[in-house]
Amino acid sequence: MRMTDSTRQTPAPEPADAVSSAGSALLAQPDLLQVGGASLSSRLFLGTARYPAPSVLADAVQAAQVDVLTVSLRRLAPETQSGQAWWQRIRALGRHLLPNTAGCHSAAEAITLAHMAREIFDTHWIKLEVIGDDYTLQPDPWDTVAAAQTLVREGFAVFAYTTDDLVTALRLRDAGVAAIMPWAAPIGTGAGPRNLPALRTLRERLPGSVLVVDAGIGAPHHAAQVMELGYDAVLVNTAVAEAGDPVAMARAFALGVEAGRLAHRALPMRTRDVAQASTPMVGVPFWHQTGA
């Protein structure tokens, strides 16, 4: 039987996540993030606070396929029954846990909380936060560096929250932290990268350091922006937890991070100061010809 337009079979479309690696070495290569002694397939870190329900958090984690979750020891309140229940839910998700020292205002306080977190969560990872100003929640650079130096000596893999200040980042690198986590903007603002040149400088001056943008990311395109600069990962919490649909937003962020990372590896074109036709014609345009 002759196949007509009405009988011709159209191949079923491939799933949105199915990507062919044909013709691209990059697409065929694994791109794991090595940090703190772990190999991570996802470069999106997800916070666990502010979700409307524990089930929503669990669904968001699954939708984004993240490997790392941040948790707050102060939120956990291990001495209470509700704290124990929360801990059980988090542990059941089966991800790497990155406890933080949120709420600390001195190096000594952060160090004490880090030791408590190591015992409770059974991990040497710690997200170091030492706040220097309660209004902007800007980290204290001096106490952050001091705490990092002590915690690294005591065997912690320190993920250090800081601003986009280059000198502080250099001191943290010299302290031996596992990752430096500069903000894009103050915590919870969702403003996106306010100082892209500063973030670009950090990446250029710290080529061998793991850099994770932490705080101020409000939308997936913000995540893509910093990943295109060559950052290794992005941490988000409020932008997902307070979205109209946190589960869908978690997936959107995962795709944004993936797109930005792949774009960086694919080497974007150079920007130009003048126009250049994308479809040049052979010869000279008619309006430039003699006698035209």
PDB file of C-alpha atoms in Angstrom:
ATOM      1  CA  MET A   1       0.000   0.000   0.000  1.00  0.00           C
ATOM      2  CA  ARG A   2       1.280   3.411  -0.903  1.00  0.00           C
ATOM      3  CA  MET A   3       1.881   5.551   2.149  1.00  0.00           C
ATOM      4  CA  THR A   4       0.042   8.854   1.938  1.00  0.00           C
ATOM      5  CA  ASP A   5       0.376  11.912   4.130  1.00  0.00           C
ATOM      6  CA  SER A   6      -2.536  10.662   6.232  1.00  0.00           C
ATOM      7  CA  THR A   7      -1.023   7.191   6.769  1.00  0.00           C
ATOM      8  CA  ARG A   8       2.650   8.127   7.126  1.00  0.00           C
ATOM      9  CA  GLN A   9       3.926   7.390  10.641  1.00  0.00           C
ATOM     10  CA  THR A  10       5.586  10.278  12.422  1.00  0.00           C
ATOM     11  CA  PRO A  11       8.325   9.235  14.855  1.00  0.00           C
ATOM     12  CA  ALA A  12       7.354   9.810  18.459  1.00  0.00           C
ATOM     13  CA  PRO A  13       9.144  12.835  19.948  1.00  0.00           C
ATOM     14  CA  GLU A  14      11.974  12.073  22.333  1.00  0.00           C
ATOM     15  CA  PRO A  15      11.487  12.939  26.002  1.00  0.00           C
ATOM     16  CA  ALA A  16      12.564  16.475  26.884  1.00  0.00           C
ATOM     17  CA  ASP A  17      15.443  15.112  28.970  1.00  0.00           C
ATOM     18  CA  ALA A  18      16.760  12.816  26.232  1.00  0.00           C
ATOM     19  CA  VAL A  19      19.860  14.444  24.744  1.00  0.00           C
ATOM     20  CA  SER A  20      21.988  12.998  21.972  1.00  0.00           C
ATOM     21  CA  SER A  21      25.741  13.392  22.393  1.00  0.00           C
ATOM     22  CA  ALA A  22      26.393  12.858  18.687  1.00  0.00           C
ATOM     23  CA  GLY A  23      28.737  15.489  17.317  1.00  0.00           C
ATOM     24  CA  SER A  24      29.732  16.941  20.699  1.00  0.00           C
ATOM     25  CA  ALA A  25      32.482  15.637  22.912  1.00  0.00           C
ATOM     26  CA  LEU A  26      31.226  17.830  25.759  1.00  0.00           C
ATOM     27  CA  LEU A  27      27.818  16.175  25.807  1.00  0.00           C
ATOM     28  CA  ALA A  28      29.455  12.761  25.976  1.00  0.00           C
ATOM     29  CA  GLN A  29      31.805  13.637  28.839  1.00  0.00           C
ATOM     30  CA  PRO A  30      30.815  13.304  32.507  1.00  0.00           C
ATOM     31  CA  ASP A  31      30.995  16.595  34.369  1.00  0.00           C
ATOM     32  CA  LEU A  32      31.161  15.743  38.050  1.00  0.00           C
ATOM     33  CA  LEU A  33      31.890  18.298  40.753  1.00  0.00           C
ATOM     34  CA  GLN A  34      34.628  17.160  43.116  1.00  0.00           C
ATOM     35  CA  VAL A  35      34.297  18.809  46.517  1.00  0.00           C
ATOM     36  CA  GLY A  36      34.819  17.802  50.120  1.00  0.00           C
ATOM     37  CA  GLY A  37      35.837  14.278  49.127  1.00  0.00           C
ATOM     38  CA  ALA A  38      32.607  13.668  47.168  1.00  0.00           C
ATOM     39  CA  SER A  39      31.735  13.449  43.483  1.00  0.00           C
ATOM     40  CA  LEU A  40      28.500  15.275  42.703  1.00  0.00           C
ATOM     41  CA  SER A  41      26.482  14.971  39.508  1.00  0.00           C
ATOM     42  CA  SER A  42      24.244  17.948  40.335  1.00  0.00           C
ATOM     43  CA  ARG A  43      25.669  21.447  40.675  1.00  0.00           C
ATOM     44  CA  LEU A  44      22.565  22.785  42.377  1.00  0.00           C
ATOM     45  CA  PHE A  45      22.611  22.830  46.188  1.00  0.00           C
ATOM     46  CA  LEU A  46      19.217  23.206  47.833  1.00  0.00           C
ATOM     47  CA  GLY A  47      18.286  24.707  51.195  1.00  0.00           C
ATOM     48  CA  THR A  48      15.622  23.013  53.315  1.00  0.00           C
ATOM     49  CA  ALA A  49      13.914  25.943  55.092  1.00  0.00           C
ATOM     50  CA  ARG A  50      10.655  27.825  54.417  1.00  0.00           C
ATOM     51  CA  TYR A  51       8.854  25.131  52.419  1.00  0.00           C
ATOM     52  CA  PRO A  52       5.078  25.016  52.925  1.00  0.00           C
ATOM     53  CA  ALA A  53       5.272  21.336  53.942  1.00  0.00           C
ATOM     54  CA  PRO A  54       7.905  18.584  54.290  1.00  0.00           C
ATOM     55  CA  SER A  55       6.293  16.724  51.394  1.00  0.00           C
ATOM     56  CA  VAL A  56       6.835  19.753  49.141  1.00  0.00           C
ATOM     57  CA  LEU A  57      10.521  19.791  50.042  1.00  0.00           C
ATOM     58  CA  ALA A  58      10.800  16.076  49.272  1.00  0.00           C
ATOM     59  CA  ASP A  59       9.115  16.542  45.893  1.00  0.00           C
ATOM     60  CA  ALA A  60      11.366  19.525  45.081  1.00  0.00           C
ATOM     61  CA  VAL A  61      14.477  17.492  45.879  1.00  0.00           C
ATOM     62  CA  GLN A  62      13.260  14.741  43.584  1.00  0.00           C
ATOM     63  CA  ALA A  63      12.298  17.134  40.782  1.00  0.00           C
ATOM     64  CA  ALA A  64      15.684  18.874  40.801  1.00  0.00           C
ATOM     65  CA  GLN A  65      17.698  15.693  41.427  1.00  0.00           C
ATOM     66  CA  VAL A  66      20.044  17.558  43.762  1.00  0.00           C
ATOM     67  CA  ASP A  67      22.874  15.835  45.607  1.00  0.00           C
ATOM     68  CA  VAL A  68      23.403  18.337  48.442  1.00  0.00           C
ATOM     69  CA  LEU A  69      20.957  19.738  50.992  1.00  0.00           C
ATOM     70  CA  THR A  70      21.818  22.428  53.522  1.00  0.00           C
ATOM     71  CA  VAL A  71      20.384  22.114  57.011  1.00  0.00           C
ATOM     72  CA  SER A  72      20.402  24.398  60.021  1.00  0.00           C
ATOM     73  CA  LEU A  73      21.275  22.962  63.409  1.00  0.00           C
ATOM     74  CA  ARG A  74      19.308  25.735  65.081  1.00  0.00           C
ATOM     75  CA  ARG A  75      16.248  24.796  63.019  1.00  0.00           C
ATOM     76  CA  LEU A  76      16.698  21.139  63.860  1.00  0.00           C
ATOM     77  CA  ALA A  77      16.537  21.685  67.650  1.00  0.00           C
ATOM     78  CA  PRO A  78      17.770  18.125  68.327  1.00  0.00           C
ATOM     79  CA  GLU A  79      16.678  18.227  71.966  1.00  0.00           C
ATOM     80  CA  THR A  80      13.002  18.436  70.950  1.00  0.00           C
ATOM     81  CA  GLN A  81      10.693  15.763  69.548  1.00  0.00           C
ATOM     82  CA  SER A  82       9.758  17.940  66.571  1.00  0.00           C
ATOM     83  CA  GLY A  83      13.433  18.413  65.821  1.00  0.00           C
ATOM     84  CA  GLN A  84      14.008  14.670  65.775  1.00  0.00           C
ATOM     85  CA  ALA A  85      11.069  14.203  63.395  1.00  0.00           C
ATOM     86  CA  TRP A  86      12.478  16.847  61.039  1.00  0.00           C
ATOM     87  CA  TRP A  87      15.883  15.195  61.108  1.00  0.00           C
ATOM     88  CA  GLN A  88      14.372  11.840  60.199  1.00  0.00           C
ATOM     89  CA  ARG A  89      12.600  13.363  57.197  1.00  0.00           C
ATOM     90  CA  ILE A  90      15.791  15.032  55.973  1.00  0.00           C
ATOM     91  CA  ARG A  91      17.855  11.888  56.412  1.00  0.00           C
ATOM     92  CA  ALA A  92      15.251   9.838  54.515  1.00  0.00           C
ATOM     93  CA  LEU A  93      15.920  11.956  51.412  1.00  0.00           C
ATOM     94  CA  GLY A  94      19.288  10.233  51.062  1.00  0.00           C
ATOM     95  CA  ARG A  95      21.346  13.261  50.023  1.00  0.00           C
ATOM     96  CA  HIS A  96      24.660  14.697  51.163  1.00  0.00           C
ATOM     97  CA  LEU A  97      23.937  16.996  54.096  1.00  0.00           C
ATOM     98  CA  LEU A  98      25.687  20.334  54.508  1.00  0.00           C
ATOM     99  CA  PRO A  99      24.885  21.658  58.006  1.00  0.00           C
ATOM    100  CA  ASN A 100      25.376  25.374  58.513  1.00  0.00           C
ATOM    101  CA  THR A 101      26.241  27.730  61.347  1.00  0.00           C
ATOM    102  CA  ALA A 102      23.467  30.207  60.512  1.00  0.00           C
ATOM    103  CA  GLY A 103      22.788  32.675  63.296  1.00  0.00           C
ATOM    104  CA  CYS A 104      26.342  32.771  64.648  1.00  0.00           C
ATOM    105  CA  HIS A 105      27.962  36.150  65.269  1.00  0.00           C
ATOM    106  CA  SER A 106      31.479  35.127  66.298  1.00  0.00           C
ATOM    107  CA  ALA A 107      34.149  32.640  65.297  1.00  0.00           C
ATOM    108  CA  ALA A 108      33.929  30.909  68.675  1.00  0.00           C
ATOM    109  CA  GLU A 109      30.164  30.446  68.381  1.00  0.00           C
ATOM    110  CA  ALA A 110      30.478  29.064  64.845  1.00  0.00           C
ATOM    111  CA  ILE A 111      33.211  26.624  65.858  1.00  0.00           C
ATOM    112  CA  THR A 112      31.115  25.296  68.737  1.00  0.00           C
ATOM    113  CA  LEU A 113      28.088  24.829  66.488  1.00  0.00           C
ATOM    114  CA  ALA A 114      30.218  23.112  63.843  1.00  0.00           C
ATOM    115  CA  HIS A 115      31.327  20.488  66.362  1.00  0.00           C
ATOM    116  CA  MET A 116      27.722  19.894  67.406  1.00  0.00           C
ATOM    117  CA  ALA A 117      26.722  19.508  63.772  1.00  0.00           C
ATOM    118  CA  ARG A 118      29.489  16.974  63.140  1.00  0.00           C
ATOM    119  CA  GLU A 119      28.214  14.800  65.972  1.00  0.00           C
ATOM    120  CA  ILE A 120      24.520  15.075  65.069  1.00  0.00           C
ATOM    121  CA  PHE A 121      24.745  14.775  61.293  1.00  0.00           C
ATOM    122  CA  ASP A 122      27.803  12.485  61.205  1.00  0.00           C
ATOM    123  CA  THR A 123      29.564  14.576  58.569  1.00  0.00           C
ATOM    124  CA  HIS A 124      32.749  16.621  58.454  1.00  0.00           C
ATOM    125  CA  TRP A 125      31.117  19.063  56.036  1.00  0.00           C
ATOM    126  CA  ILE A 126      30.160  22.457  57.460  1.00  0.00           C
ATOM    127  CA  LYS A 127      28.776  25.572  55.816  1.00  0.00           C
ATOM    128  CA  LEU A 128      30.448  28.337  57.762  1.00  0.00           C
ATOM    129  CA  GLU A 129      28.384  31.465  58.352  1.00  0.00           C
ATOM    130  CA  VAL A 130      29.469  34.213  60.736  1.00  0.00           C
ATOM    131  CA  ILE A 131      27.202  37.237  60.464  1.00  0.00           C
ATOM    132  CA  GLY A 132      28.707  40.681  61.012  1.00  0.00           C
ATOM    133  CA  ASP A 133      25.645  42.867  60.479  1.00  0.00           C
ATOM    134  CA  ASP A 134      22.086  41.958  61.418  1.00  0.00           C
ATOM    135  CA  TYR A 135      20.539  44.391  58.926  1.00  0.00           C
ATOM    136  CA  THR A 136      22.241  43.219  55.719  1.00  0.00           C
ATOM    137  CA  LEU A 137      23.213  39.780  57.083  1.00  0.00           C
ATOM    138  CA  GLN A 138      26.636  40.480  55.636  1.00  0.00           C
ATOM    139  CA  PRO A 139      29.247  37.989  56.849  1.00  0.00           C
ATOM    140  CA  ASP A 140      32.043  39.111  59.142  1.00  0.00           C
ATOM    141  CA  PRO A 141      35.237  38.641  57.084  1.00  0.00           C
ATOM    142  CA  TRP A 142      37.651  38.541  60.019  1.00  0.00           C
ATOM    143  CA  ASP A 143      35.766  36.016  62.139  1.00  0.00           C
ATOM    144  CA  THR A 144      34.866  33.962  59.073  1.00  0.00           C
ATOM    145  CA  VAL A 145      38.537  33.573  58.152  1.00  0.00           C
ATOM    146  CA  ALA A 146      39.532  32.886  61.769  1.00  0.00           C
ATOM    147  CA  ALA A 147      36.841  30.232  62.159  1.00  0.00           C
ATOM    148  CA  ALA A 148      37.761  28.664  58.814  1.00  0.00           C
ATOM    149  CA  GLN A 149      41.414  28.355  59.809  1.00  0.00           C
ATOM    150  CA  THR A 150      40.498  26.581  63.051  1.00  0.00           C
ATOM    151  CA  LEU A 151      37.888  24.272  61.528  1.00  0.00           C
ATOM    152  CA  VAL A 152      40.169  23.195  58.666  1.00  0.00           C
ATOM    153  CA  ARG A 153      42.866  22.289  61.214  1.00  0.00           C
ATOM    154  CA  GLU A 154      40.264  20.255  63.082  1.00  0.00           C
ATOM    155  CA  GLY A 155      39.402  18.169  60.042  1.00  0.00           C
ATOM    156  CA  PHE A 156      36.315  19.905  58.683  1.00  0.00           C
ATOM    157  CA  ALA A 157      35.562  20.408  54.999  1.00  0.00           C
ATOM    158  CA  VAL A 158      34.584  24.066  55.229  1.00  0.00           C
ATOM    159  CA  PHE A 159      32.161  25.667  52.766  1.00  0.00           C
ATOM    160  CA  ALA A 160      32.674  29.317  53.650  1.00  0.00           C
ATOM    161  CA  TYR A 161      29.952  31.907  53.065  1.00  0.00           C
ATOM    162  CA  THR A 162      31.376  35.319  52.203  1.00  0.00           C
ATOM    163  CA  THR A 163      30.749  38.416  50.101  1.00  0.00           C
ATOM    164  CA  ASP A 164      32.265  39.003  46.667  1.00  0.00           C
ATOM    165  CA  ASP A 165      35.347  40.601  48.263  1.00  0.00           C
ATOM    166  CA  LEU A 166      38.481  39.268  46.596  1.00  0.00           C
ATOM    167  CA  VAL A 167      40.863  39.654  49.549  1.00  0.00           C
ATOM    168  CA  THR A 168      38.571  37.712  51.899  1.00  0.00           C
ATOM    169  CA  ALA A 169      38.236  34.973  49.286  1.00  0.00           C
ATOM    170  CA  LEU A 170      42.015  34.767  48.947  1.00  0.00           C
ATOM    171  CA  ARG A 171      42.383  34.403  52.729  1.00  0.00           C
ATOM    172  CA  LEU A 172      39.790  31.623  52.739  1.00  0.00           C
ATOM    173  CA  ARG A 173      41.620  29.846  49.938  1.00  0.00           C
ATOM    174  CA  ASP A 174      44.848  30.084  51.888  1.00  0.00           C
ATOM    175  CA  ALA A 175      43.045  28.641  54.935  1.00  0.00           C
ATOM    176  CA  GLY A 176      42.309  25.523  52.892  1.00  0.00           C
ATOM    177  CA  VAL A 177      38.526  25.616  52.718  1.00  0.00           C
ATOM    178  CA  ALA A 178      36.734  23.079  50.516  1.00  0.00           C
ATOM    179  CA  ALA A 179      34.606  25.741  48.833  1.00  0.00           C
ATOM    180  CA  ILE A 180      34.280  29.509  48.831  1.00  0.00           C
ATOM    181  CA  MET A 181      30.652  30.682  48.695  1.00  0.00           C
ATOM    182  CA  PRO A 182      30.332  34.347  47.693  1.00  0.00           C
ATOM    183  CA  TRP A 183      26.930  35.982  47.682  1.00  0.00           C
ATOM    184  CA  ALA A 184      25.255  37.334  44.559  1.00  0.00           C
ATOM    185  CA  ALA A 185      23.231  39.731  46.729  1.00  0.00           C
ATOM    186  CA  PRO A 186      22.167  39.833  50.398  1.00  0.00           C
ATOM    187  CA  ILE A 187      20.400  36.733  51.722  1.00  0.00           C
ATOM    188  CA  GLY A 188      16.732  36.444  50.835  1.00  0.00           C
ATOM    189  CA  THR A 189      16.594  39.437  48.478  1.00  0.00           C
ATOM    190  CA  GLY A 190      16.314  37.456  45.257  1.00  0.00           C
ATOM    191  CA  ALA A 191      17.951  40.413  43.523  1.00  0.00           C
ATOM    192  CA  GLY A 192      20.337  38.332  41.456  1.00  0.00           C
ATOM    193  CA  PRO A 193      23.995  39.144  40.827  1.00  0.00           C
ATOM    194  CA  ARG A 194      24.507  42.779  41.791  1.00  0.00           C
ATOM    195  CA  ASN A 195      28.202  42.873  40.947  1.00  0.00           C
ATOM    196  CA  LEU A 196      29.003  40.574  38.050  1.00  0.00           C
ATOM    197  CA  PRO A 197      32.467  42.126  37.501  1.00  0.00           C
ATOM    198  CA  ALA A 198      33.419  41.254  41.099  1.00  0.00           C
ATOM    199  CA  LEU A 199      32.160  37.687  40.689  1.00  0.00           C
ATOM    200  CA  ARG A 200      34.051  37.411  37.405  1.00  0.00           C
ATOM    201  CA  THR A 201      37.222  38.621  39.116  1.00  0.00           C
ATOM    202  CA  LEU A 202      36.863  35.983  41.827  1.00  0.00           C
ATOM    203  CA  ARG A 203      36.604  33.263  39.210  1.00  0.00           C
ATOM    204  CA  GLU A 204      39.609  34.574  37.306  1.00  0.00           C
ATOM    205  CA  ARG A 205      41.811  34.971  40.386  1.00  0.00           C
ATOM    206  CA  LEU A 206      40.810  31.661  42.004  1.00  0.00           C
ATOM    207  CA  PRO A 207      40.960  29.203  39.103  1.00  0.00           C
ATOM    208  CA  GLY A 208      41.756  26.221  41.318  1.00  0.00           C
ATOM    209  CA  SER A 209      39.120  26.854  43.993  1.00  0.00           C
ATOM    210  CA  VAL A 210      35.583  25.506  44.152  1.00  0.00           C
ATOM    211  CA  LEU A 211      33.291  28.546  43.975  1.00  0.00           C
ATOM    212  CA  VAL A 212      29.603  28.211  44.848  1.00  0.00           C
ATOM    213  CA  VAL A 213      27.333  31.245  44.607  1.00  0.00           C
ATOM    214  CA  ASP A 214      25.283  31.459  47.787  1.00  0.00           C
ATOM    215  CA  ALA A 215      22.525  33.974  48.612  1.00  0.00           C
ATOM    216  CA  GLY A 216      20.606  36.512  46.563  1.00  0.00           C
ATOM    217  CA  ILE A 217      19.719  34.237  43.654  1.00  0.00           C
ATOM    218  CA  GLY A 218      16.060  34.817  42.797  1.00  0.00           C
ATOM    219  CA  ALA A 219      15.401  33.190  39.417  1.00  0.00           C
ATOM    220  CA  PRO A 220      16.845  30.446  37.227  1.00  0.00           C
ATOM    221  CA  HIS A 221      18.396  32.945  34.820  1.00  0.00           C
ATOM    222  CA  HIS A 222      20.427  34.354  37.734  1.00  0.00           C
ATOM    223  CA  ALA A 223      21.824  30.868  38.300  1.00  0.00           C
ATOM    224  CA  ALA A 224      22.615  30.495  34.603  1.00  0.00           C
ATOM    225  CA  GLN A 225      24.413  33.862  34.629  1.00  0.00           C
ATOM    226  CA  VAL A 226      26.886  32.911  37.331  1.00  0.00           C
ATOM    227  CA  MET A 227      27.381  29.408  35.976  1.00  0.00           C
ATOM    228  CA  GLU A 228      28.295  30.943  32.610  1.00  0.00           C
ATOM    229  CA  LEU A 229      31.077  32.811  34.425  1.00  0.00           C
ATOM    230  CA  GLY A 230      32.571  29.459  35.372  1.00  0.00           C
ATOM    231  CA  TYR A 231      31.233  29.032  38.895  1.00  0.00           C
ATOM    232  CA  ASP A 232      31.112  25.456  40.078  1.00  0.00           C
ATOM    233  CA  ALA A 233      27.676  25.379  41.692  1.00  0.00           C
ATOM    234  CA  VAL A 234      24.788  27.457  43.018  1.00  0.00           C
ATOM    235  CA  LEU A 235      22.933  27.247  46.326  1.00  0.00           C
ATOM    236  CA  VAL A 236      19.301  28.358  46.474  1.00  0.00           C
ATOM    237  CA  ASN A 237      16.630  28.153  49.144  1.00  0.00           C
ATOM    238  CA  THR A 238      14.120  31.012  49.368  1.00  0.00           C
ATOM    239  CA  ALA A 239      13.747  31.341  45.581  1.00  0.00           C
ATOM    240  CA  VAL A 240      12.474  27.768  45.457  1.00  0.00           C
ATOM    241  CA  ALA A 241      10.693  27.484  48.800  1.00  0.00           C
ATOM    242  CA  GLU A 242       8.666  30.684  48.349  1.00  0.00           C
ATOM    243  CA  ALA A 243       7.794  30.145  44.692  1.00  0.00           C
ATOM    244  CA  GLY A 244       4.166  29.621  43.705  1.00  0.00           C
ATOM    245  CA  ASP A 245       5.087  26.067  42.748  1.00  0.00           C
ATOM    246  CA  PRO A 246       8.283  25.106  44.606  1.00  0.00           C
ATOM    247  CA  VAL A 247       8.554  21.728  42.888  1.00  0.00           C
ATOM    248  CA  ALA A 248       8.409  23.183  39.384  1.00  0.00           C
ATOM    249  CA  MET A 249      10.769  25.995  40.398  1.00  0.00           C
ATOM    250  CA  ALA A 250      13.296  23.492  41.751  1.00  0.00           C
ATOM    251  CA  ARG A 251      13.289  21.789  38.370  1.00  0.00           C
ATOM    252  CA  ALA A 252      13.633  25.141  36.616  1.00  0.00           C
ATOM    253  CA  PHE A 253      16.696  25.974  38.707  1.00  0.00           C
ATOM    254  CA  ALA A 254      18.251  22.608  37.942  1.00  0.00           C
ATOM    255  CA  LEU A 255      17.825  23.284  34.227  1.00  0.00           C
ATOM    256  CA  GLY A 256      19.182  26.832  34.601  1.00  0.00           C
ATOM    257  CA  VAL A 257      22.300  25.591  36.376  1.00  0.00           C
ATOM    258  CA  GLU A 258      22.796  22.870  33.777  1.00  0.00           C
ATOM    259  CA  ALA A 259      22.373  25.327  30.898  1.00  0.00           C
ATOM    260  CA  GLY A 260      24.793  27.841  32.386  1.00  0.00           C
ATOM    261  CA  ARG A 261      27.410  25.192  33.079  1.00  0.00           C
ATOM    262  CA  LEU A 262      27.183  23.721  29.594  1.00  0.00           C
ATOM    263  CA  ALA A 263      27.319  27.181  28.017  1.00  0.00           C
ATOM    264  CA  HIS A 264      30.518  27.936  29.956  1.00  0.00           C
ATOM    265  CA  ARG A 265      32.122  24.708  28.834  1.00  0.00           C
ATOM    266  CA  ALA A 266      31.007  25.269  25.227  1.00  0.00           C
ATOM    267  CA  LEU A 267      32.917  28.606  25.122  1.00  0.00           C
ATOM    268  CA  PRO A 268      30.482  31.433  24.283  1.00  0.00           C
ATOM    269  CA  MET A 269      31.265  33.733  21.374  1.00  0.00           C
ATOM    270  CA  ARG A 270      33.229  36.916  22.004  1.00  0.00           C
ATOM    271  CA  THR A 271      31.203  40.096  22.278  1.00  0.00           C
ATOM    272  CA  ARG A 272      31.858  42.801  19.697  1.00  0.00           C
ATOM    273  CA  ASP A 273      31.531  46.565  19.663  1.00  0.00           C
ATOM    274  CA  VAL A 274      30.194  46.682  16.105  1.00  0.00           C
ATOM    275  CA  ALA A 275      27.567  44.768  14.175  1.00  0.00           C
ATOM    276  CA  GLN A 276      28.487  41.741  12.098  1.00  0.00           C
ATOM    277  CA  ALA A 277      25.958  40.043   9.835  1.00  0.00           C
ATOM    278  CA  SER A 278      25.172  36.487  10.835  1.00  0.00           C
ATOM    279  CA  THR A 279      24.421  35.566   7.188  1.00  0.00           C
ATOM    280  CA  PRO A 280      27.010  37.447   5.078  1.00  0.00           C
ATOM    281  CA  MET A 281      26.388  37.515   1.324  1.00  0.00           C
ATOM    282  CA  VAL A 282      29.021  36.837  -1.302  1.00  0.00           C
ATOM    283  CA  GLY A 283      30.400  40.012  -2.819  1.00  0.00           C
ATOM    284  CA  VAL A 284      29.573  43.615  -1.993  1.00  0.00           C
ATOM    285  CA  PRO A 285      26.055  44.757  -0.989  1.00  0.00           C
ATOM    286  CA  PHE A 286      24.258  46.444  -3.883  1.00  0.00           C
ATOM    287  CA  TRP A 287      24.102  49.755  -2.056  1.00  0.00           C
ATOM    288  CA  HIS A 288      27.909  49.840  -1.922  1.00  0.00           C
ATOM    289  CA  GLN A 289      28.349  49.055  -5.603  1.00  0.00           C
ATOM    290  CA  THR A 290      29.611  51.740  -7.987  1.00  0.00           C
ATOM    291  CA  GLY A 291      26.782  53.579  -9.672  1.00  0.00           C
ATOM    292  CA  ALA A 292      24.115  52.299  -7.296  1.00  0.00           C
TER     293      ALA A 292
END
